[in-house]
Coordinates of C-alpha atoms in Angstrom, one line a residue:
Chain A
M1 CA 29.8 -17.3 24.3
E2 CA 33.5 -18.0 23.9
I3 CA 36.3 -15.6 25.0
S4 CA 37.7 -15.5 21.4
Q5 CA 34.2 -14.3 20.1
L6 CA 34.1 -11.5 22.8
K7 CA 37.5 -10.5 21.5
Q8 CA 36.2 -10.2 18.1
I9 CA 33.3 -8.3 19.0
Y10 CA 35.5 -5.8 21.0
Q11 CA 37.7 -5.6 18.0
L12 CA 34.7 -4.9 15.9
M13 CA 33.6 -2.1 18.4
S14 CA 37.0 -0.7 18.2
N15 CA 37.1 -0.6 14.4
N16 CA 33.8 1.0 14.2
D17 CA 34.3 3.2 17.3
F18 CA 31.5 2.0 19.2
D19 CA 31.5 2.6 22.8
E20 CA 28.8 0.3 23.9
I21 CA 27.2 -2.8 22.3
E22 CA 24.4 -5.1 23.6
L23 CA 23.9 -8.4 21.9
R24 CA 20.8 -10.6 22.3
L25 CA 21.7 -14.3 21.9
G26 CA 18.5 -16.3 21.6
E27 CA 15.9 -15.7 24.2
S28 CA 18.0 -16.2 27.4
E29 CA 21.3 -14.8 26.9
R30 CA 22.3 -11.2 26.6
V31 CA 25.9 -9.7 26.5
K32 CA 26.5 -6.0 27.0
M33 CA 30.0 -4.6 26.5
T34 CA 31.3 -1.1 27.1
R35 CA 34.6 0.4 26.2
S36 CA 36.1 3.8 27.0
A37 CA 35.9 6.2 24.1
N38 CA 39.0 6.8 22.1
S39 CA 39.2 10.5 21.4
S40 CA 41.5 10.0 18.4
K41 CA 38.8 8.1 16.4
V42 CA 36.5 9.6 14.0
A43 CA 32.9 9.8 15.2
K44 CA 31.0 6.6 14.6
P45 CA 28.7 6.3 11.6
E46 CA 25.3 6.2 13.0
C47 CA 24.0 4.0 10.3
I48 CA 26.0 0.9 11.3
K49 CA 25.0 -1.7 13.6
I50 CA 26.0 -5.2 14.1
A51 CA 23.8 -7.8 12.5
E52 CA 22.1 -9.4 15.3
T53 CA 21.0 -12.4 13.0
N54 CA 24.6 -13.4 12.8
I55 CA 25.0 -14.3 16.5
Q56 CA 21.7 -15.9 17.3
N57 CA 23.1 -19.3 18.4
T58 CA 26.3 -21.3 18.8
Q59 CA 26.1 -22.6 15.4
V60 CA 25.8 -19.3 13.7
S61 CA 28.3 -17.8 16.1
E62 CA 30.8 -20.1 14.3
S63 CA 30.4 -18.1 11.3
L64 CA 31.2 -15.1 13.3
S65 CA 34.8 -16.4 13.4
D66 CA 34.7 -16.5 9.6
S67 CA 33.1 -13.4 8.9
T68 CA 31.4 -10.4 10.5
K69 CA 28.7 -8.5 8.9
T70 CA 27.8 -4.8 9.0
E71 CA 24.6 -3.6 8.3
I72 CA 24.2 -0.1 6.4
L73 CA 21.1 1.5 7.4
S74 CA 19.3 4.6 6.0
E75 CA 20.1 7.8 7.9
L76 CA 17.3 9.7 6.4
V77 CA 13.9 9.2 4.7
G78 CA 14.0 9.5 0.9
V79 CA 14.1 7.8 -2.4
F80 CA 17.0 5.4 -3.0
Q81 CA 19.1 5.3 -6.0
F82 CA 22.4 3.3 -6.8
M83 CA 25.1 5.6 -8.1
D84 CA 24.2 7.0 -11.6
E85 CA 26.0 6.1 -14.7
D86 CA 28.4 9.0 -14.6
E87 CA 29.7 7.6 -11.3
N88 CA 29.7 4.2 -13.1
F89 CA 29.2 1.8 -10.1
F90 CA 26.1 -0.4 -9.6
P91 CA 26.8 -2.8 -6.8
K92 CA 26.2 -6.6 -6.8
V93 CA 26.3 -9.1 -4.2
G94 CA 29.8 -10.4 -4.0
D95 CA 31.6 -7.1 -5.0
E96 CA 34.2 -6.1 -2.8
V97 CA 34.1 -2.5 -1.7
A98 CA 36.6 -0.2 0.1
M99 CA 35.8 1.8 3.2
G100 CA 34.2 5.1 2.2
E101 CA 33.3 3.7 -1.2
K102 CA 30.0 5.0 -2.5
L103 CA 27.1 2.4 -2.9
G104 CA 24.2 4.6 -3.6
K105 CA 22.4 7.8 -2.5
I106 CA 19.1 8.9 -0.8
L107 CA 17.4 11.8 -2.3
S108 CA 15.2 13.9 0.1
L109 CA 13.3 17.1 -0.8
N110 CA 16.3 19.4 -0.7
S111 CA 19.2 17.2 -0.1
T112 CA 21.1 14.0 -1.2
K113 CA 22.9 11.7 1.2
E114 CA 25.6 9.4 -0.2
V115 CA 25.6 5.8 1.1
K116 CA 29.2 4.6 1.7
S117 CA 30.6 1.4 2.9
P118 CA 31.7 1.9 6.5
I119 CA 34.5 -0.9 6.2
D120 CA 36.5 -2.7 3.7
G121 CA 34.4 -5.7 2.8
R122 CA 32.3 -7.6 0.5
I123 CA 28.6 -7.0 -0.3
S124 CA 26.6 -9.9 1.1
E125 CA 23.1 -8.4 0.7
I126 CA 21.5 -5.6 -1.1
A127 CA 18.3 -5.1 0.6
V128 CA 17.1 -2.1 -1.4
K129 CA 16.0 -1.6 -5.1
K130 CA 16.3 1.5 -7.3
N131 CA 13.6 4.2 -6.5
D132 CA 12.6 2.4 -3.2
I133 CA 11.2 4.8 -0.7
V134 CA 13.4 4.2 2.4
D135 CA 12.6 5.3 5.8
Y136 CA 14.9 6.3 8.5
G137 CA 16.9 3.1 10.0
R138 CA 15.8 0.8 6.9
L139 CA 18.3 -1.8 5.9
L140 CA 20.1 -1.0 2.7
F141 CA 23.2 -3.3 2.5
V142 CA 25.0 -5.9 4.4
I143 CA 28.8 -5.9 4.2
E144 CA 31.1 -8.7 5.3
D145 CA 34.1 -7.7 7.0
L146 CA 37.0 -8.4 4.7
S147 CA 39.6 -8.5 7.5
S148 CA 37.8 -11.0 9.4
I149 CA 37.3 -13.3 6.3
K150 CA 40.9 -13.1 5.5
A151 CA 41.8 -13.8 9.1
Chain B
M1 CA -9.9 17.6 -3.9
I2 CA -8.0 16.1 -1.0
S3 CA -7.6 12.3 -1.3
K4 CA -4.5 11.6 0.8
I5 CA -3.4 13.2 3.9
L6 CA -0.1 13.1 5.8
V7 CA -0.6 13.3 9.7
A8 CA 2.4 15.1 10.9
N9 CA 1.9 14.2 14.5
R10 CA 1.7 11.3 17.1
G11 CA -0.2 9.9 19.9
E12 CA -3.9 10.4 20.5
I13 CA -4.4 13.4 18.0
A14 CA -2.8 11.6 15.1
V15 CA -5.2 8.5 15.9
R16 CA -8.1 11.0 16.1
I17 CA -7.2 12.7 12.8
I18 CA -6.8 9.4 11.0
R19 CA -10.3 8.2 12.3
T20 CA -12.0 11.3 10.6
C21 CA -9.9 10.7 7.3
K22 CA -11.1 7.1 7.2
S23 CA -14.6 8.1 7.6
L24 CA -14.2 10.5 4.8
D25 CA -12.7 7.9 2.7
I26 CA -9.4 9.8 2.5
R27 CA -6.1 7.8 2.7
T28 CA -3.6 8.6 5.3
V29 CA 0.2 8.7 5.6
A30 CA 1.7 8.5 9.2
V31 CA 5.1 9.5 10.1
Y32 CA 6.8 8.3 13.2
S33 CA 10.0 8.4 15.1
E34 CA 12.0 5.3 16.2
A35 CA 10.4 5.5 19.6
D36 CA 7.0 5.2 18.2
K37 CA 7.4 2.1 15.9
D38 CA 4.8 0.3 17.8
A39 CA 2.4 3.5 18.0
L40 CA -1.3 3.0 17.2
H41 CA -1.2 5.8 14.7
V42 CA 1.4 3.8 12.7
K43 CA -0.8 0.8 12.7
M44 CA -3.9 2.6 11.7
A45 CA -2.6 4.8 8.8
D46 CA -2.6 3.3 5.3
E47 CA 1.3 3.9 5.0
A48 CA 3.7 4.7 7.6
Y49 CA 7.2 6.1 7.5
C50 CA 9.9 6.4 10.0
I51 CA 11.4 9.8 9.6
G52 CA 14.0 10.0 12.4
P53 CA 15.2 8.9 16.0
A54 CA 13.1 9.6 19.1
R55 CA 14.3 13.2 19.6
P56 CA 11.6 15.4 18.3
D57 CA 13.8 17.9 16.6
L58 CA 15.2 15.1 14.4
S59 CA 11.7 13.5 13.8
Y60 CA 8.3 15.3 14.4
L61 CA 9.9 18.6 13.9
N62 CA 11.8 17.7 11.0
M63 CA 10.3 19.6 8.1
E64 CA 12.5 18.2 5.6
A65 CA 11.8 14.7 6.4
I66 CA 8.1 15.2 6.8
L67 CA 7.8 17.1 3.5
T68 CA 9.9 14.6 1.7
V69 CA 7.5 11.9 2.8
A70 CA 4.4 13.9 1.6
Q71 CA 6.1 14.3 -1.8
M72 CA 7.1 10.6 -2.0
T73 CA 3.7 9.3 -1.2
E74 CA 2.0 12.0 -3.3
C75 CA -0.1 13.5 -0.4
D76 CA -2.5 16.4 -1.3
A77 CA -2.5 17.8 2.2
I78 CA -0.8 17.7 5.6
H79 CA -2.5 17.8 9.0
P80 CA -0.2 19.1 11.7
G81 CA -2.3 18.2 14.7
Y82 CA -1.5 20.2 17.8
G83 CA 2.0 21.0 19.3
F84 CA 5.0 20.0 17.0
L85 CA 4.8 22.0 13.8
S86 CA 1.2 23.0 14.0
E87 CA 1.8 26.7 14.7
N88 CA 5.0 27.0 12.9
P89 CA 4.5 29.6 9.9
E90 CA 7.6 28.4 8.2
F91 CA 6.3 24.9 8.0
A92 CA 3.0 26.0 6.8
E93 CA 4.6 28.2 4.2
K94 CA 7.0 25.5 2.9
T95 CA 4.0 23.1 2.7
E96 CA 2.1 25.5 0.5
Q97 CA 5.2 26.3 -1.7
F98 CA 5.8 22.7 -2.3
G99 CA 2.2 22.3 -3.6
C100 CA 0.6 20.6 -0.8
V101 CA -2.3 22.0 1.4
F102 CA -1.6 22.8 4.9
I103 CA -4.7 22.0 7.0
G104 CA -4.9 25.2 9.2
P105 CA -4.9 28.9 8.7
S106 CA -2.7 30.6 6.2
Y107 CA 1.0 31.0 7.2
K108 CA 0.6 34.8 7.2
A109 CA -2.2 34.5 9.9
I110 CA -0.2 31.8 12.0
R111 CA 2.9 34.3 11.8
L112 CA 0.7 37.3 12.8
L113 CA -1.0 35.8 15.7
G114 CA 2.2 33.9 16.7
Q115 CA 3.6 37.3 17.7
K116 CA 1.5 37.8 20.9
S117 CA 2.4 41.3 21.4
V118 CA 1.5 42.3 17.8
A119 CA -1.9 40.5 18.2
R120 CA -2.4 42.2 21.4
D121 CA -1.7 45.5 19.8
I122 CA -4.1 45.0 16.9
M123 CA -6.8 43.9 19.3
K124 CA -6.3 46.9 21.4
K125 CA -6.7 49.2 18.4
A126 CA -9.8 47.5 17.3
G127 CA -11.4 48.0 20.7
V128 CA -11.1 44.4 21.9
P129 CA -10.4 44.5 25.7
V130 CA -6.8 43.7 26.6
M131 CA -5.1 43.7 30.0
P132 CA -3.3 47.0 30.7
G133 CA 0.3 46.8 29.6
S134 CA 3.1 47.9 27.3
D135 CA 2.3 48.8 23.7
S136 CA 4.2 46.2 21.7
C137 CA 7.5 44.8 23.1
I138 CA 9.7 46.7 25.6
S139 CA 13.0 48.0 24.3
S140 CA 14.8 47.4 27.6
P141 CA 14.2 46.2 31.2
E142 CA 14.2 49.8 32.4
E143 CA 11.4 50.8 30.1
G144 CA 9.6 47.6 31.2
A145 CA 10.0 48.7 34.8
R146 CA 8.6 52.3 34.1
I147 CA 5.5 50.6 32.6
A148 CA 5.1 48.2 35.5
D149 CA 5.2 51.1 37.8
E150 CA 2.5 52.8 35.8
I151 CA 0.0 49.8 35.6
G152 CA 0.8 48.7 39.1
Y153 CA 2.1 45.3 40.5
P154 CA 1.8 42.3 40.1
V155 CA 2.8 42.3 36.5
L156 CA 3.6 39.5 33.9
I157 CA 6.6 39.5 31.7
K158 CA 5.8 37.6 28.5
A159 CA 7.7 36.5 25.5
T160 CA 6.1 37.8 22.3
S161 CA 7.1 34.4 20.5
G162 CA 6.1 32.4 23.7
G163 CA 3.7 29.8 24.7
G164 CA 3.3 27.1 27.4
G165 CA 4.6 29.4 30.2
K166 CA 8.1 29.7 28.7
G167 CA 9.7 33.1 28.7
M168 CA 7.1 34.2 31.3
R169 CA 7.7 35.6 34.6
L170 CA 5.3 37.1 37.4
V171 CA 6.8 40.0 39.1
E172 CA 5.3 41.0 42.4
K173 CA 7.6 43.7 43.6
P174 CA 9.4 46.7 41.8
E175 CA 12.8 45.6 43.0
D176 CA 12.5 42.3 41.3
F177 CA 11.7 43.4 37.8
I178 CA 14.8 44.1 36.2
K179 CA 16.4 40.8 37.2
L180 CA 13.3 38.7 36.2
C181 CA 12.9 40.5 32.9
Q182 CA 16.4 39.5 32.1
T183 CA 15.8 36.0 33.0
A184 CA 12.6 36.0 30.9
Q185 CA 14.4 37.3 27.9
A186 CA 17.3 34.7 28.3
E187 CA 14.6 31.9 28.4
A188 CA 12.7 33.3 25.4
A189 CA 15.9 33.6 23.5
S190 CA 16.7 30.0 24.1
A191 CA 13.4 28.6 23.8
F192 CA 12.1 30.6 20.8
G193 CA 15.2 32.2 19.4
D194 CA 13.6 35.6 20.1
D195 CA 14.1 37.5 23.2
R196 CA 11.5 40.2 22.9
V197 CA 9.1 40.4 25.8
Y198 CA 6.2 42.7 26.7
V199 CA 4.6 43.7 30.1
E200 CA 0.9 43.0 31.0
K201 CA -1.0 43.6 34.3
Y202 CA -1.3 40.2 36.1
M203 CA -4.6 39.3 37.1
V204 CA -4.9 37.4 40.3
N205 CA -7.1 34.4 40.2
P206 CA -8.6 34.7 36.7
R207 CA -10.7 32.1 34.9
H208 CA -9.5 30.9 31.5
I209 CA -12.2 31.0 29.0
E210 CA -12.0 30.4 25.3
V211 CA -14.1 30.5 22.2
Q212 CA -13.8 27.9 19.4
I213 CA -13.8 29.6 16.1
V214 CA -14.4 28.1 12.6
A215 CA -13.8 30.1 9.6
D216 CA -13.8 29.5 5.9
Q217 CA -12.0 31.1 2.9
W218 CA -15.0 33.1 2.1
G219 CA -14.5 35.2 5.2
R220 CA -17.3 33.7 7.1
V221 CA -16.5 33.3 10.8
F222 CA -18.4 31.1 13.5
A223 CA -18.2 30.8 17.2
L224 CA -18.9 27.2 18.4
G225 CA -19.4 27.6 22.0
V226 CA -17.1 28.5 24.9
R227 CA -14.8 26.3 27.0
E228 CA -13.6 27.0 30.5
C229 CA -9.9 25.6 31.1
S230 CA -9.3 27.1 34.6
I231 CA -8.3 23.8 36.1
Q232 CA -4.7 23.8 35.2
R233 CA -1.4 23.3 36.6
R234 CA 1.6 25.4 35.7
H235 CA -0.2 26.6 32.5
Q236 CA -1.0 22.9 31.6
K237 CA -4.8 22.3 31.5
L238 CA -6.1 19.2 33.2
L239 CA -9.8 19.5 33.0
E240 CA -12.0 21.3 30.5
E241 CA -15.6 21.9 30.3
S242 CA -18.1 23.3 27.7
S243 CA -19.8 25.6 28.7
S244 CA -18.7 27.6 31.7
V245 CA -20.5 28.0 35.1
A246 CA -18.8 31.6 35.3
L247 CA -20.8 32.9 32.4
T248 CA -24.4 34.1 32.3
P249 CA -26.0 33.6 28.9
E250 CA -25.6 37.3 28.2
L251 CA -21.8 37.2 29.0
R252 CA -21.3 34.0 27.0
T253 CA -22.9 35.8 24.0
Q254 CA -20.6 38.9 24.6
I255 CA -17.4 36.8 24.8
A256 CA -18.5 34.9 21.7
E257 CA -19.1 38.2 19.8
T258 CA -15.8 39.5 20.9
A259 CA -14.1 36.2 19.5
L260 CA -15.8 36.9 16.2
K261 CA -14.7 40.5 16.2
V262 CA -11.0 39.3 17.0
V263 CA -11.1 37.3 13.7
R264 CA -12.8 39.9 11.9
T265 CA -10.3 42.3 12.9
I266 CA -7.5 40.2 11.2
N267 CA -9.7 39.8 8.2
N268 CA -10.1 43.6 7.8
G269 CA -6.3 44.3 8.3
K270 CA -4.2 45.9 5.6
D271 CA -2.1 42.9 4.7
G272 CA -5.0 40.9 3.2
V273 CA -4.9 38.1 5.5
I274 CA -8.2 36.1 5.6
Y275 CA -8.3 33.9 8.7
H276 CA -9.6 30.4 8.0
N277 CA -9.9 27.0 9.5
L278 CA -9.9 26.5 13.2
G279 CA -8.8 29.0 15.9
T280 CA -9.2 29.5 19.6
V281 CA -9.5 33.0 21.2
E282 CA -8.4 32.8 24.8
F283 CA -9.6 35.3 27.3
L284 CA -9.1 35.9 31.0
L285 CA -12.1 36.6 33.0
D286 CA -12.1 38.4 36.4
E287 CA -14.4 37.8 39.4
D288 CA -16.6 40.9 38.2
G289 CA -17.3 39.4 34.7
H290 CA -14.8 41.6 32.9
F291 CA -12.9 39.6 30.2
F292 CA -9.6 40.3 28.4
F293 CA -8.2 39.1 25.1
M294 CA -5.1 36.9 25.9
E295 CA -4.1 35.2 22.6
M296 CA -5.4 33.4 19.6
N297 CA -4.2 29.8 19.0
T298 CA -4.2 29.0 15.3
R299 CA -4.7 25.1 15.4
L300 CA -7.0 22.3 16.6
Q301 CA -7.0 22.4 20.4
V302 CA -6.3 19.4 22.7
E303 CA -9.8 20.1 24.4
H304 CA -11.6 20.3 21.1
P305 CA -13.7 17.2 21.9
V306 CA -15.9 19.2 24.5
T307 CA -16.9 21.5 21.8
E308 CA -17.7 18.6 19.5
M309 CA -20.0 17.0 22.1
T310 CA -21.9 20.2 22.8
C311 CA -22.2 21.4 19.2
G312 CA -24.5 18.9 17.8
G313 CA -21.7 16.5 16.7
Y314 CA -19.8 18.7 14.4
D315 CA -16.4 16.9 13.7
L316 CA -14.0 19.7 14.0
V317 CA -11.3 17.8 11.9
A318 CA -13.8 17.1 9.3
L319 CA -14.6 21.0 9.2
Q320 CA -10.8 21.6 8.8
I321 CA -10.6 19.3 5.9
A322 CA -13.7 20.8 4.4
D323 CA -12.2 24.3 4.7
A324 CA -8.7 23.1 3.3
M325 CA -10.6 21.7 0.1
K326 CA -11.6 25.3 -0.6
E327 CA -14.4 24.0 -2.8
E328 CA -17.4 25.7 -1.0
P329 CA -18.3 27.7 2.1
L330 CA -18.5 25.6 5.3
P331 CA -22.1 24.2 6.0
L332 CA -22.7 26.4 9.0
E333 CA -25.3 29.1 9.4
N334 CA -25.5 30.8 12.7
E335 CA -22.6 32.9 13.6
I336 CA -23.1 32.0 17.3
L337 CA -23.9 28.2 17.2
N338 CA -26.4 27.1 19.9
T339 CA -24.9 24.6 22.0
H340 CA -26.7 21.6 23.8
G341 CA -25.9 20.2 27.1
W342 CA -22.6 20.1 28.9
A343 CA -19.3 18.3 28.3
I344 CA -16.2 17.7 30.5
E345 CA -12.9 16.4 29.5
C346 CA -10.3 14.9 31.9
R347 CA -6.8 14.7 30.5
I348 CA -5.4 11.3 32.0
N349 CA -1.7 11.6 32.1
A350 CA 1.1 9.2 32.9
E351 CA 2.0 11.3 36.0
D352 CA 2.2 10.7 39.7
P353 CA -0.3 13.3 41.3
T354 CA 1.0 12.2 44.9
S355 CA 4.6 13.3 44.0
A356 CA 4.0 16.7 42.3
F357 CA 2.8 15.2 39.0
V358 CA 6.3 13.7 38.1
P359 CA 6.2 11.9 34.8
S360 CA 5.8 8.2 35.1
P361 CA 6.7 6.5 31.6
G362 CA 6.6 2.9 31.3
T363 CA 4.7 -0.1 30.0
I364 CA 0.8 -0.2 30.2
E365 CA 0.3 -3.6 31.8
K366 CA -3.4 -3.5 32.2
F367 CA -5.8 -1.1 30.3
I368 CA -9.6 -1.3 30.9
A369 CA -11.3 1.5 29.2
P370 CA -14.6 3.1 30.4
G371 CA -17.5 3.2 28.2
G372 CA -21.3 3.7 28.0
L373 CA -23.8 6.3 26.6
N374 CA -22.2 9.6 26.1
V375 CA -18.5 8.6 27.2
R376 CA -15.8 9.3 24.7
L377 CA -12.1 8.2 25.2
D378 CA -9.5 9.6 22.8
T379 CA -6.3 7.6 23.3
A380 CA -3.4 5.9 21.5
V381 CA -2.7 3.6 24.3
Y382 CA -3.2 -0.2 24.5
D383 CA -2.3 -3.2 26.6
G384 CA 1.5 -3.5 26.7
Y385 CA 2.0 -0.2 24.9
K386 CA 5.2 1.5 26.3
I387 CA 4.8 5.1 26.9
P388 CA 8.0 6.9 25.5
T389 CA 10.0 9.3 27.8
M390 CA 10.7 11.6 25.0
Y391 CA 7.1 13.1 24.5
D392 CA 4.1 14.3 26.6
T393 CA 2.8 12.0 29.2
M394 CA -0.8 11.9 27.9
I395 CA -2.5 8.6 28.3
G396 CA -5.8 9.7 26.9
K397 CA -8.6 12.2 27.0
L398 CA -11.8 11.1 28.7
I399 CA -14.9 13.1 27.7
T400 CA -18.5 12.7 29.0
W401 CA -21.6 14.6 28.0
G402 CA -24.8 15.3 29.8
N403 CA -27.9 17.2 29.5
N404 CA -26.5 19.5 32.2
R405 CA -23.3 19.8 34.2
D406 CA -24.4 17.6 37.0
E407 CA -25.1 14.8 34.6
A408 CA -21.9 15.3 32.9
I409 CA -20.0 15.3 36.2
S410 CA -21.8 12.1 37.5
R411 CA -21.0 10.4 34.3
M412 CA -17.4 11.4 34.4
I413 CA -17.1 10.0 38.0
V414 CA -18.7 6.7 37.0
A415 CA -16.3 6.5 33.9
L416 CA -13.2 7.4 36.0
D417 CA -14.2 4.6 38.5
E418 CA -14.3 2.1 35.6
F419 CA -11.0 3.3 34.0
E420 CA -8.3 1.0 35.2
I421 CA -4.6 1.5 34.2
K422 CA -1.9 -0.5 35.5
G423 CA 1.9 -0.3 35.0
V424 CA 2.3 3.4 35.2
E425 CA 1.2 6.1 37.6
N426 CA -1.8 8.2 36.4
T427 CA -3.9 11.3 37.2
I428 CA -7.3 9.4 37.5
S429 CA -7.3 9.9 41.4
F430 CA -6.6 13.5 40.9
H431 CA -9.5 14.1 38.6
K432 CA -11.9 12.2 41.0
F433 CA -10.7 14.6 43.7
I434 CA -11.5 17.6 41.4
L435 CA -15.0 16.4 40.5
N436 CA -15.9 15.6 44.1
N437 CA -14.7 19.0 45.4
R438 CA -17.3 21.4 46.6
D439 CA -15.6 24.4 45.1
F440 CA -15.4 22.7 41.7
Y441 CA -19.0 21.5 42.0
N442 CA -20.4 25.1 43.0
G443 CA -18.3 26.5 40.2
K444 CA -16.2 28.7 42.7
F445 CA -12.8 28.2 41.1
S446 CA -10.1 29.9 39.2
T447 CA -6.8 29.0 37.7
A448 CA -5.5 28.8 41.3
F449 CA -7.6 25.8 42.0
V450 CA -5.0 23.1 41.8
E451 CA -2.6 25.2 43.9
K452 CA -5.2 25.9 46.4
H453 CA -6.4 22.3 46.9
Y454 CA -3.2 20.3 46.3
E455 CA -2.5 19.8 50.0
D456 CA -6.1 18.6 50.6
Y457 CA -5.7 16.0 47.9
L458 CA -2.4 14.7 49.3
N459 CA -4.0 14.4 52.7
K460 CA -7.1 12.7 51.3
M461 CA -4.7 10.2 49.4
K462 CA -2.6 9.5 52.7
L463 CA -5.8 8.9 54.6
A464 CA -7.1 6.4 51.9
S465 CA -3.8 4.6 51.8
K466 CA -3.9 4.2 55.7
K467 CA -7.4 2.8 55.5
K468 CA -6.2 0.3 53.0
D469 CA -3.4 -0.9 55.4

């Protein structure tokens, strides 16, 4: 793995306030990075993890320099819905979204959890359909980091 | 009609419940934590949903997540297994409110019997023998100390909402009472959110005897044999038997009748509670054959297989489901069921018995299960399975049946010899030690057995390892 890639990963950790990250690169290579916590940052969103599929081999890791993807995972078990008509948003692949923008919601027995984009980016995958039963940790969206695309 | 059940548990008990459901043609929904994604119950159920991270409070104790899955998957009923939410009246009540059947007693009965001091008072008034002690909870440590002086030391301070030895303190001298009472109260407050405690005379070297109860919604109550669970360590049972060498046939009948009386006392109460489904009435037995009501557990018990094997093959989970269907009275006739033969259960845990039973989680590298006539193994473990650190250490429950105790013991020794587990430390060697111990064989033991013989076990293990070298 190149130093520049490590720097990018570090930047990503910093943006998302991750203290530690472990990457598996194919069968033989593993990279673990730890950074000291920055108390001024907001708590890290538990639903985000770096897409492992992006960094499986050197070829793909080239794409890492073009774009970095962030997975949005379900934080609770429930029924998924995209934002309803009143909120007037039905995301499509390719849509640009701002950090904190609502993408959908998960309805459990007594509560509703909004699903928001953790970064400024572009939707590269929608892995969920309306009324899907989603369990904890299920992949919902993949967002490409806009800043890394523009860079 | 119940055609789909959510199993709100994990490990061997979830697997055991799913097996019965399959045999009854009932569909099953498993729930699991992130740590259990490779668990057997997840593979066996018709559907499975991850409900949270490994921490039990965020997954197996997460009522909202479990009820959401039950609703989404249109389950008719929830089986809570044992532990976790099985004796939580709030969960049972919420399940019912939401239109699902809770497979167990009513939430009112769970709530009533969950308050150990209340249950004790009700039984005392009804003439069921209880250990001398305080009437209900004590109002202050000083009041407790006065009662302890009256009944005589040693005494036990017990949390009314307690279980598993938490919030419990043994007090041997009057000068220690106030301090230990405050510790017990603080521990109870933190473990159960309820600091109320009561005081009971402590019986030295008792035997733990319990009666399996099955009851239906028509108020019919049955006793399915007794179990002896005196072989325990720090209130955790290690080996159980059905029946008990400590009981003459007369005493066995007396204890079973008393257990039936305990349930009838609840059914005759003013609050209209009818106790149904399974329950276990626990007693302490002294050396002179006097027994005292300790508490009633309102759920399926870990050691239920020894009852199943001595009660003509009744499947207790199937009886639970039959009761929950509320369609007809349970297919039982005799109030005290005739039992047949003898059964023993050894709980094989991933613990190191040579190092004070310290947990030994890890990956099972080799697993050769014992088998043969009248040998039963309830487990959720397989080759390559990783025992998570977050939950109990149970690998499996090995149960053998014989026409008599000798036969059951011999069969168990053979089964333990056959049983091979590599990758984690386990308690097989300790069970072999128990079964070969003369006091155990002669039935001369109490709940102090493990403490009394532990040094002997360590010495034997050292000797065996020297011989190997």
